[in-house]
Amino acid sequence: MHKYQIELVTTKDIMDFVNAVTGIEGSVKLVDESGFCVNGKSLLGAMATVEWNTLYCVSDEDIYSQISRFCKA
């Protein structure tokens, strides 16, 4: 399991993130600090995360190269 703290601020960020992870094999989830989880490949799920204070992307595979522009330093 791989976990990265990410930031999705604009609608374009959300759409670009979903497009980046859609073709990835395995699970991609968006998780908040309390453990609430949505499907990271779902546009509707990703849009729900805008109100979350802390956002993590959790995946079965190492997808850093696909999502690096969304990762917080």
PDB file of N, CA, C and O in Angstrom:
ATOM      1  N   MET A   1       0.843  -1.183   0.000  1.00  0.00           N
ATOM      2  CA  MET A   1       0.000   0.000   0.000  1.00  0.00           C
ATOM      3  C   MET A   1       0.887   1.245   0.000  1.00  0.00           C
ATOM      4  O   MET A   1       1.881   1.318   0.704  1.00  0.00           O
ATOM      5  N   HIS A   2       0.499   2.208  -0.791  1.00  0.00           N
ATOM      6  CA  HIS A   2       1.225   3.475  -0.905  1.00  0.00           C
ATOM      7  C   HIS A   2       0.269   4.599  -0.533  1.00  0.00           C
ATOM      8  O   HIS A   2      -0.882   4.612  -0.957  1.00  0.00           O
ATOM      9  N   LYS A   3       0.767   5.548   0.255  1.00  0.00           N
ATOM     10  CA  LYS A   3      -0.077   6.644   0.737  1.00  0.00           C
ATOM     11  C   LYS A   3       0.654   7.972   0.537  1.00  0.00           C
ATOM     12  O   LYS A   3       1.802   8.126   0.966  1.00  0.00           O
ATOM     13  N   TYR A   4      -0.027   8.912  -0.116  1.00  0.00           N
ATOM     14  CA  TYR A   4       0.544  10.228  -0.391  1.00  0.00           C
ATOM     15  C   TYR A   4      -0.440  11.300   0.037  1.00  0.00           C
ATOM     16  O   TYR A   4      -1.629  11.202  -0.261  1.00  0.00           O
ATOM     17  N   GLN A   5       0.053  12.337   0.700  1.00  0.00           N
ATOM     18  CA  GLN A   5      -0.809  13.470   1.002  1.00  0.00           C
ATOM     19  C   GLN A   5      -0.892  14.323  -0.256  1.00  0.00           C
ATOM     20  O   GLN A   5       0.129  14.682  -0.851  1.00  0.00           O
ATOM     21  N   ILE A   6      -2.104  14.615  -0.669  1.00  0.00           N
ATOM     22  CA  ILE A   6      -2.308  15.383  -1.896  1.00  0.00           C
ATOM     23  C   ILE A   6      -3.208  16.583  -1.628  1.00  0.00           C
ATOM     24  O   ILE A   6      -3.786  16.706  -0.550  1.00  0.00           O
ATOM     25  N   GLU A   7      -3.307  17.428  -2.641  1.00  0.00           N
ATOM     26  CA  GLU A   7      -4.159  18.606  -2.551  1.00  0.00           C
ATOM     27  C   GLU A   7      -4.886  18.771  -3.880  1.00  0.00           C
ATOM     28  O   GLU A   7      -4.260  18.821  -4.932  1.00  0.00           O
ATOM     29  N   LEU A   8      -6.209  18.819  -3.816  1.00  0.00           N
ATOM     30  CA  LEU A   8      -7.046  19.068  -4.988  1.00  0.00           C
ATOM     31  C   LEU A   8      -7.840  20.336  -4.694  1.00  0.00           C
ATOM     32  O   LEU A   8      -8.750  20.315  -3.872  1.00  0.00           O
ATOM     33  N   VAL A   9      -7.472  21.434  -5.337  1.00  0.00           N
ATOM     34  CA  VAL A   9      -8.043  22.735  -5.004  1.00  0.00           C
ATOM     35  C   VAL A   9      -9.142  23.137  -5.983  1.00  0.00           C
ATOM     36  O   VAL A   9     -10.223  23.530  -5.573  1.00  0.00           O
ATOM     37  N   THR A  10      -8.853  23.044  -7.249  1.00  0.00           N
ATOM     38  CA  THR A  10      -9.802  23.512  -8.260  1.00  0.00           C
ATOM     39  C   THR A  10     -10.522  22.336  -8.922  1.00  0.00           C
ATOM     40  O   THR A  10     -10.096  21.183  -8.808  1.00  0.00           O
ATOM     41  N   THR A  11     -11.584  22.659  -9.644  1.00  0.00           N
ATOM     42  CA  THR A  11     -12.290  21.631 -10.407  1.00  0.00           C
ATOM     43  C   THR A  11     -11.363  21.018 -11.446  1.00  0.00           C
ATOM     44  O   THR A  11     -11.402  19.812 -11.694  1.00  0.00           O
ATOM     45  N   LYS A  12     -10.496  21.826 -12.033  1.00  0.00           N
ATOM     46  CA  LYS A  12      -9.522  21.302 -13.007  1.00  0.00           C
ATOM     47  C   LYS A  12      -8.576  20.319 -12.332  1.00  0.00           C
ATOM     48  O   LYS A  12      -8.253  19.277 -12.906  1.00  0.00           O
ATOM     49  N   ASP A  13      -8.114  20.627 -11.111  1.00  0.00           N
ATOM     50  CA  ASP A  13      -7.264  19.687 -10.364  1.00  0.00           C
ATOM     51  C   ASP A  13      -7.964  18.344 -10.203  1.00  0.00           C
ATOM     52  O   ASP A  13      -7.373  17.288 -10.407  1.00  0.00           O
ATOM     53  N   ILE A  14      -9.227  18.397  -9.821  1.00  0.00           N
ATOM     54  CA  ILE A  14     -10.000  17.170  -9.596  1.00  0.00           C
ATOM     55  C   ILE A  14     -10.128  16.378 -10.890  1.00  0.00           C
ATOM     56  O   ILE A  14      -9.885  15.173 -10.920  1.00  0.00           O
ATOM     57  N   MET A  15     -10.482  17.046 -11.968  1.00  0.00           N
ATOM     58  CA  MET A  15     -10.631  16.366 -13.257  1.00  0.00           C
ATOM     59  C   MET A  15      -9.303  15.791 -13.737  1.00  0.00           C
ATOM     60  O   MET A  15      -9.246  14.648 -14.214  1.00  0.00           O
ATOM     61  N   ASP A  16      -8.221  16.546 -13.582  1.00  0.00           N
ATOM     62  CA  ASP A  16      -6.901  16.062 -13.988  1.00  0.00           C
ATOM     63  C   ASP A  16      -6.466  14.867 -13.142  1.00  0.00           C
ATOM     64  O   ASP A  16      -5.881  13.913 -13.662  1.00  0.00           O
ATOM     65  N   PHE A  17      -6.759  14.909 -11.836  1.00  0.00           N
ATOM     66  CA  PHE A  17      -6.406  13.796 -10.958  1.00  0.00           C
ATOM     67  C   PHE A  17      -7.158  12.534 -11.369  1.00  0.00           C
ATOM     68  O   PHE A  17      -6.559  11.469 -11.531  1.00  0.00           O
ATOM     69  N   VAL A  18      -8.463  12.643 -11.555  1.00  0.00           N
ATOM     70  CA  VAL A  18      -9.268  11.482 -11.944  1.00  0.00           C
ATOM     71  C   VAL A  18      -8.786  10.930 -13.286  1.00  0.00           C
ATOM     72  O   VAL A  18      -8.644   9.711 -13.450  1.00  0.00           O
ATOM     73  N   ASN A  19      -8.485  11.798 -14.231  1.00  0.00           N
ATOM     74  CA  ASN A  19      -7.958  11.342 -15.530  1.00  0.00           C
ATOM     75  C   ASN A  19      -6.616  10.632 -15.362  1.00  0.00           C
ATOM     76  O   ASN A  19      -6.350   9.645 -16.050  1.00  0.00           O
ATOM     77  N   ALA A  20      -5.787  11.110 -14.458  1.00  0.00           N
ATOM     78  CA  ALA A  20      -4.459  10.517 -14.242  1.00  0.00           C
ATOM     79  C   ALA A  20      -4.541   9.123 -13.634  1.00  0.00           C
ATOM     80  O   ALA A  20      -3.695   8.277 -13.902  1.00  0.00           O
ATOM     81  N   VAL A  21      -5.550   8.874 -12.793  1.00  0.00           N
ATOM     82  CA  VAL A  21      -5.616   7.585 -12.093  1.00  0.00           C
ATOM     83  C   VAL A  21      -6.599   6.599 -12.697  1.00  0.00           C
ATOM     84  O   VAL A  21      -6.609   5.425 -12.320  1.00  0.00           O
ATOM     85  N   THR A  22      -7.422   7.032 -13.633  1.00  0.00           N
ATOM     86  CA  THR A  22      -8.456   6.156 -14.189  1.00  0.00           C
ATOM     87  C   THR A  22      -7.895   4.874 -14.801  1.00  0.00           C
ATOM     88  O   THR A  22      -8.448   3.805 -14.603  1.00  0.00           O
ATOM     89  N   GLY A  23      -6.818   4.945 -15.511  1.00  0.00           N
ATOM     90  CA  GLY A  23      -6.254   3.764 -16.174  1.00  0.00           C
ATOM     91  C   GLY A  23      -5.370   2.898 -15.303  1.00  0.00           C
ATOM     92  O   GLY A  23      -4.844   1.889 -15.774  1.00  0.00           O
ATOM     93  N   ILE A  24      -5.202   3.250 -14.054  1.00  0.00           N
ATOM     94  CA  ILE A  24      -4.312   2.511 -13.158  1.00  0.00           C
ATOM     95  C   ILE A  24      -4.984   1.224 -12.697  1.00  0.00           C
ATOM     96  O   ILE A  24      -6.153   1.216 -12.329  1.00  0.00           O
ATOM     97  N   GLU A  25      -4.231   0.135 -12.738  1.00  0.00           N
ATOM     98  CA  GLU A  25      -4.729  -1.146 -12.234  1.00  0.00           C
ATOM     99  C   GLU A  25      -4.807  -1.078 -10.715  1.00  0.00           C
ATOM    100  O   GLU A  25      -3.991  -0.441 -10.060  1.00  0.00           O
ATOM    101  N   GLY A  26      -5.780  -1.736 -10.149  1.00  0.00           N
ATOM    102  CA  GLY A  26      -5.898  -1.789  -8.694  1.00  0.00           C
ATOM    103  C   GLY A  26      -6.663  -0.616  -8.132  1.00  0.00           C
ATOM    104  O   GLY A  26      -7.183   0.237  -8.844  1.00  0.00           O
ATOM    105  N   SER A  27      -6.693  -0.591  -6.835  1.00  0.00           N
ATOM    106  CA  SER A  27      -7.488   0.373  -6.093  1.00  0.00           C
ATOM    107  C   SER A  27      -6.770   1.712  -5.939  1.00  0.00           C
ATOM    108  O   SER A  27      -5.568   1.752  -5.681  1.00  0.00           O
ATOM    109  N   VAL A  28      -7.516   2.791  -6.101  1.00  0.00           N
ATOM    110  CA  VAL A  28      -7.040   4.146  -5.799  1.00  0.00           C
ATOM    111  C   VAL A  28      -8.139   4.780  -4.955  1.00  0.00           C
ATOM    112  O   VAL A  28      -9.271   4.930  -5.412  1.00  0.00           O
ATOM    113  N   LYS A  29      -7.794   5.140  -3.728  1.00  0.00           N
ATOM    114  CA  LYS A  29      -8.784   5.707  -2.815  1.00  0.00           C
ATOM    115  C   LYS A  29      -8.327   7.070  -2.334  1.00  0.00           C
ATOM    116  O   LYS A  29      -7.135   7.331  -2.211  1.00  0.00           O
ATOM    117  N   LEU A  30      -9.297   7.919  -2.047  1.00  0.00           N
ATOM    118  CA  LEU A  30      -9.039   9.204  -1.413  1.00  0.00           C
ATOM    119  C   LEU A  30      -9.565   9.099   0.010  1.00  0.00           C
ATOM    120  O   LEU A  30     -10.709   8.722   0.228  1.00  0.00           O
ATOM    121  N   VAL A  31      -8.699   9.414   0.970  1.00  0.00           N
ATOM    122  CA  VAL A  31      -8.996   9.187   2.380  1.00  0.00           C
ATOM    123  C   VAL A  31      -8.706  10.464   3.167  1.00  0.00           C
ATOM    124  O   VAL A  31      -7.715  11.144   2.903  1.00  0.00           O
ATOM    125  N   ASP A  32      -9.572  10.774   4.144  1.00  0.00           N
ATOM    126  CA  ASP A  32      -9.297  11.921   5.017  1.00  0.00           C
ATOM    127  C   ASP A  32      -8.631  11.437   6.303  1.00  0.00           C
ATOM    128  O   ASP A  32      -8.390  10.249   6.492  1.00  0.00           O
ATOM    129  N   GLU A  33      -8.338  12.385   7.198  1.00  0.00           N
ATOM    130  CA  GLU A  33      -7.607  12.058   8.423  1.00  0.00           C
ATOM    131  C   GLU A  33      -8.390  11.157   9.371  1.00  0.00           C
ATOM    132  O   GLU A  33      -7.809  10.462  10.203  1.00  0.00           O
ATOM    133  N   SER A  34      -9.706  11.135   9.250  1.00  0.00           N
ATOM    134  CA  SER A  34     -10.522  10.290  10.128  1.00  0.00           C
ATOM    135  C   SER A  34     -10.785   8.910   9.531  1.00  0.00           C
ATOM    136  O   SER A  34     -11.422   8.081  10.167  1.00  0.00           O
ATOM    137  N   GLY A  35     -10.318   8.684   8.297  1.00  0.00           N
ATOM    138  CA  GLY A  35     -10.480   7.389   7.665  1.00  0.00           C
ATOM    139  C   GLY A  35     -11.628   7.298   6.682  1.00  0.00           C
ATOM    140  O   GLY A  35     -11.834   6.251   6.070  1.00  0.00           O
ATOM    141  N   PHE A  36     -12.400   8.400   6.507  1.00  0.00           N
ATOM    142  CA  PHE A  36     -13.470   8.390   5.511  1.00  0.00           C
ATOM    143  C   PHE A  36     -12.847   8.216   4.136  1.00  0.00           C
ATOM    144  O   PHE A  36     -11.834   8.843   3.827  1.00  0.00           O
ATOM    145  N   CYS A  37     -13.450   7.378   3.306  1.00  0.00           N
ATOM    146  CA  CYS A  37     -12.816   6.967   2.057  1.00  0.00           C
ATOM    147  C   CYS A  37     -13.798   7.035   0.888  1.00  0.00           C
ATOM    148  O   CYS A  37     -14.972   6.676   1.038  1.00  0.00           O
ATOM    149  N   VAL A  38     -13.313   7.505  -0.273  1.00  0.00           N
ATOM    150  CA  VAL A  38     -14.083   7.485  -1.513  1.00  0.00           C
ATOM    151  C   VAL A  38     -13.194   6.943  -2.625  1.00  0.00           C
ATOM    152  O   VAL A  38     -11.966   6.943  -2.517  1.00  0.00           O
ATOM    153  N   ASN A  39     -13.823   6.509  -3.699  1.00  0.00           N
ATOM    154  CA  ASN A  39     -13.104   5.989  -4.859  1.00  0.00           C
ATOM    155  C   ASN A  39     -12.374   7.134  -5.558  1.00  0.00           C
ATOM    156  O   ASN A  39     -13.002   8.100  -5.992  1.00  0.00           O
ATOM    157  N   GLY A  40     -11.056   7.020  -5.685  1.00  0.00           N
ATOM    158  CA  GLY A  40     -10.263   8.064  -6.325  1.00  0.00           C
ATOM    159  C   GLY A  40     -10.425   8.133  -7.830  1.00  0.00           C
ATOM    160  O   GLY A  40     -10.048   9.115  -8.451  1.00  0.00           O
ATOM    161  N   LYS A  41     -11.009   7.089  -8.425  1.00  0.00           N
ATOM    162  CA  LYS A  41     -11.231   7.075  -9.863  1.00  0.00           C
ATOM    163  C   LYS A  41     -12.587   7.658 -10.227  1.00  0.00           C
ATOM    164  O   LYS A  41     -12.937   7.742 -11.400  1.00  0.00           O
ATOM    165  N   SER A  42     -13.347   8.063  -9.237  1.00  0.00           N
ATOM    166  CA  SER A  42     -14.687   8.603  -9.437  1.00  0.00           C
ATOM    167  C   SER A  42     -14.660  10.128  -9.375  1.00  0.00           C
ATOM    168  O   SER A  42     -14.207  10.707  -8.386  1.00  0.00           O
ATOM    169  N   LEU A  43     -15.160  10.760 -10.412  1.00  0.00           N
ATOM    170  CA  LEU A  43     -15.216  12.228 -10.431  1.00  0.00           C
ATOM    171  C   LEU A  43     -16.098  12.741  -9.294  1.00  0.00           C
ATOM    172  O   LEU A  43     -15.721  13.672  -8.583  1.00  0.00           O
ATOM    173  N   LEU A  44     -17.227  12.108  -9.082  1.00  0.00           N
ATOM    174  CA  LEU A  44     -18.125  12.524  -8.003  1.00  0.00           C
ATOM    175  C   LEU A  44     -17.460  12.324  -6.641  1.00  0.00           C
ATOM    176  O   LEU A  44     -17.536  13.192  -5.762  1.00  0.00           O
ATOM    177  N   GLY A  45     -16.781  11.194  -6.453  1.00  0.00           N
ATOM    178  CA  GLY A  45     -16.080  10.944  -5.196  1.00  0.00           C
ATOM    179  C   GLY A  45     -14.992  11.977  -4.943  1.00  0.00           C
ATOM    180  O   GLY A  45     -14.871  12.521  -3.850  1.00  0.00           O
ATOM    181  N   ALA A  46     -14.202  12.266  -5.978  1.00  0.00           N
ATOM    182  CA  ALA A  46     -13.117  13.243  -5.839  1.00  0.00           C
ATOM    183  C   ALA A  46     -13.658  14.635  -5.545  1.00  0.00           C
ATOM    184  O   ALA A  46     -13.062  15.389  -4.776  1.00  0.00           O
ATOM    185  N   MET A  47     -14.800  14.975  -6.115  1.00  0.00           N
ATOM    186  CA  MET A  47     -15.384  16.291  -5.863  1.00  0.00           C
ATOM    187  C   MET A  47     -15.825  16.427  -4.407  1.00  0.00           C
ATOM    188  O   MET A  47     -15.785  17.524  -3.849  1.00  0.00           O
ATOM    189  N   ALA A  48     -16.201  15.330  -3.786  1.00  0.00           N
ATOM    190  CA  ALA A  48     -16.636  15.359  -2.388  1.00  0.00           C
ATOM    191  C   ALA A  48     -15.493  15.700  -1.435  1.00  0.00           C
ATOM    192  O   ALA A  48     -15.724  16.151  -0.320  1.00  0.00           O
ATOM    193  N   THR A  49     -14.266  15.536  -1.880  1.00  0.00           N
ATOM    194  CA  THR A  49     -13.115  15.749  -1.000  1.00  0.00           C
ATOM    195  C   THR A  49     -12.730  17.216  -0.852  1.00  0.00           C
ATOM    196  O   THR A  49     -11.871  17.537  -0.025  1.00  0.00           O
ATOM    197  N   VAL A  50     -13.326  18.105  -1.600  1.00  0.00           N
ATOM    198  CA  VAL A  50     -12.970  19.531  -1.573  1.00  0.00           C
ATOM    199  C   VAL A  50     -13.110  20.106  -0.164  1.00  0.00           C
ATOM    200  O   VAL A  50     -12.336  20.975   0.234  1.00  0.00           O
ATOM    201  N   GLU A  51     -14.044  19.632   0.597  1.00  0.00           N
ATOM    202  CA  GLU A  51     -14.290  20.145   1.947  1.00  0.00           C
ATOM    203  C   GLU A  51     -13.393  19.521   3.011  1.00  0.00           C
ATOM    204  O   GLU A  51     -13.429  19.939   4.156  1.00  0.00           O
ATOM    205  N   TRP A  52     -12.620  18.526   2.665  1.00  0.00           N
ATOM    206  CA  TRP A  52     -11.771  17.837   3.643  1.00  0.00           C
ATOM    207  C   TRP A  52     -10.541  18.677   3.965  1.00  0.00           C
ATOM    208  O   TRP A  52      -9.950  19.294   3.083  1.00  0.00           O
ATOM    209  N   ASN A  53     -10.126  18.674   5.216  1.00  0.00           N
ATOM    210  CA  ASN A  53      -8.938  19.428   5.629  1.00  0.00           C
ATOM    211  C   ASN A  53      -7.657  18.754   5.173  1.00  0.00           C
ATOM    212  O   ASN A  53      -6.725  19.422   4.735  1.00  0.00           O
ATOM    213  N   THR A  54      -7.586  17.449   5.316  1.00  0.00           N
ATOM    214  CA  THR A  54      -6.403  16.691   4.934  1.00  0.00           C
ATOM    215  C   THR A  54      -6.833  15.588   3.987  1.00  0.00           C
ATOM    216  O   THR A  54      -7.802  14.883   4.247  1.00  0.00           O
ATOM    217  N   LEU A  55      -6.109  15.430   2.888  1.00  0.00           N
ATOM    218  CA  LEU A  55      -6.482  14.468   1.863  1.00  0.00           C
ATOM    219  C   LEU A  55      -5.288  13.586   1.521  1.00  0.00           C
ATOM    220  O   LEU A  55      -4.189  14.086   1.289  1.00  0.00           O
ATOM    221  N   TYR A  56      -5.530  12.282   1.517  1.00  0.00           N
ATOM    222  CA  TYR A  56      -4.503  11.310   1.156  1.00  0.00           C
ATOM    223  C   TYR A  56      -4.986  10.476  -0.014  1.00  0.00           C
ATOM    224  O   TYR A  56      -6.172  10.160  -0.114  1.00  0.00           O
ATOM    225  N   CYS A  57      -4.062  10.100  -0.873  1.00  0.00           N
ATOM    226  CA  CYS A  57      -4.329   9.147  -1.936  1.00  0.00           C
ATOM    227  C   CYS A  57      -3.671   7.842  -1.513  1.00  0.00           C
ATOM    228  O   CYS A  57      -2.468   7.806  -1.219  1.00  0.00           O
ATOM    229  N   VAL A  58      -4.466   6.781  -1.462  1.00  0.00           N
ATOM    230  CA  VAL A  58      -3.972   5.459  -1.067  1.00  0.00           C
ATOM    231  C   VAL A  58      -4.182   4.531  -2.249  1.00  0.00           C
ATOM    232  O   VAL A  58      -5.285   4.452  -2.806  1.00  0.00           O
ATOM    233  N   SER A  59      -3.113   3.821  -2.637  1.00  0.00           N
ATOM    234  CA  SER A  59      -3.209   2.932  -3.797  1.00  0.00           C
ATOM    235  C   SER A  59      -2.458   1.631  -3.552  1.00  0.00           C
ATOM    236  O   SER A  59      -1.550   1.572  -2.725  1.00  0.00           O
ATOM    237  N   ASP A  60      -2.864   0.619  -4.297  1.00  0.00           N
ATOM    238  CA  ASP A  60      -2.190  -0.670  -4.233  1.00  0.00           C
ATOM    239  C   ASP A  60      -0.801  -0.586  -4.858  1.00  0.00           C
ATOM    240  O   ASP A  60       0.147  -1.198  -4.383  1.00  0.00           O
ATOM    241  N   GLU A  61      -0.691   0.160  -5.923  1.00  0.00           N
ATOM    242  CA  GLU A  61       0.556   0.300  -6.673  1.00  0.00           C
ATOM    243  C   GLU A  61       1.206   1.649  -6.375  1.00  0.00           C
ATOM    244  O   GLU A  61       0.545   2.571  -5.913  1.00  0.00           O
ATOM    245  N   ASP A  62       2.502   1.759  -6.687  1.00  0.00           N
ATOM    246  CA  ASP A  62       3.201   3.032  -6.541  1.00  0.00           C
ATOM    247  C   ASP A  62       2.832   3.912  -7.737  1.00  0.00           C
ATOM    248  O   ASP A  62       3.262   3.648  -8.856  1.00  0.00           O
ATOM    249  N   ILE A  63       2.009   4.914  -7.494  1.00  0.00           N
ATOM    250  CA  ILE A  63       1.523   5.776  -8.583  1.00  0.00           C
ATOM    251  C   ILE A  63       2.073   7.198  -8.467  1.00  0.00           C
ATOM    252  O   ILE A  63       1.525   8.124  -9.065  1.00  0.00           O
ATOM    253  N   TYR A  64       3.149   7.369  -7.731  1.00  0.00           N
ATOM    254  CA  TYR A  64       3.689   8.707  -7.497  1.00  0.00           C
ATOM    255  C   TYR A  64       3.944   9.455  -8.812  1.00  0.00           C
ATOM    256  O   TYR A  64       3.626  10.648  -8.912  1.00  0.00           O
ATOM    257  N   SER A  65       4.480   8.780  -9.812  1.00  0.00           N
ATOM    258  CA  SER A  65       4.796   9.473 -11.068  1.00  0.00           C
ATOM    259  C   SER A  65       3.545  10.014 -11.751  1.00  0.00           C
ATOM    260  O   SER A  65       3.596  11.036 -12.427  1.00  0.00           O
ATOM    261  N   GLN A  66       2.398   9.358 -11.554  1.00  0.00           N
ATOM    262  CA  GLN A  66       1.164   9.828 -12.161  1.00  0.00           C
ATOM    263  C   GLN A  66       0.519  10.971 -11.371  1.00  0.00           C
ATOM    264  O   GLN A  66      -0.204  11.780 -11.942  1.00  0.00           O
ATOM    265  N   ILE A  67       0.760  11.026 -10.057  1.00  0.00           N
ATOM    266  CA  ILE A  67       0.063  12.026  -9.229  1.00  0.00           C
ATOM    267  C   ILE A  67       0.997  13.030  -8.563  1.00  0.00           C
ATOM    268  O   ILE A  67       0.563  13.820  -7.737  1.00  0.00           O
ATOM    269  N   SER A  68       2.253  13.044  -8.930  1.00  0.00           N
ATOM    270  CA  SER A  68       3.247  13.885  -8.241  1.00  0.00           C
ATOM    271  C   SER A  68       2.864  15.363  -8.220  1.00  0.00           C
ATOM    272  O   SER A  68       3.144  16.063  -7.245  1.00  0.00           O
ATOM    273  N   ARG A  69       2.201  15.853  -9.240  1.00  0.00           N
ATOM    274  CA  ARG A  69       1.860  17.285  -9.274  1.00  0.00           C
ATOM    275  C   ARG A  69       0.797  17.650  -8.228  1.00  0.00           C
ATOM    276  O   ARG A  69       0.612  18.817  -7.914  1.00  0.00           O
ATOM    277  N   PHE A  70       0.105  16.653  -7.685  1.00  0.00           N
ATOM    278  CA  PHE A  70      -0.911  16.895  -6.661  1.00  0.00           C
ATOM    279  C   PHE A  70      -0.387  16.669  -5.242  1.00  0.00           C
ATOM    280  O   PHE A  70      -1.060  16.995  -4.283  1.00  0.00           O
ATOM    281  N   CYS A  71       0.819  16.099  -5.134  1.00  0.00           N
ATOM    282  CA  CYS A  71       1.381  15.763  -3.823  1.00  0.00           C
ATOM    283  C   CYS A  71       1.874  17.011  -3.108  1.00  0.00           C
ATOM    284  O   CYS A  71       2.463  17.906  -3.714  1.00  0.00           O
ATOM    285  N   LYS A  72       1.643  17.043  -1.797  1.00  0.00           N
ATOM    286  CA  LYS A  72       2.131  18.144  -0.970  1.00  0.00           C
ATOM    287  C   LYS A  72       3.561  17.820  -0.551  1.00  0.00           C
ATOM    288  O   LYS A  72       3.866  16.695  -0.232  1.00  0.00           O
ATOM    289  N   ALA A  73       4.386  18.822  -0.550  1.00  0.00           N
ATOM    290  CA  ALA A  73       5.797  18.636  -0.199  1.00  0.00           C
ATOM    291  C   ALA A  73       6.002  18.438   1.264  1.00  0.00           C
ATOM    292  O   ALA A  73       5.257  18.753   2.108  1.00  0.00           O
TER     293      ALA A  73
END
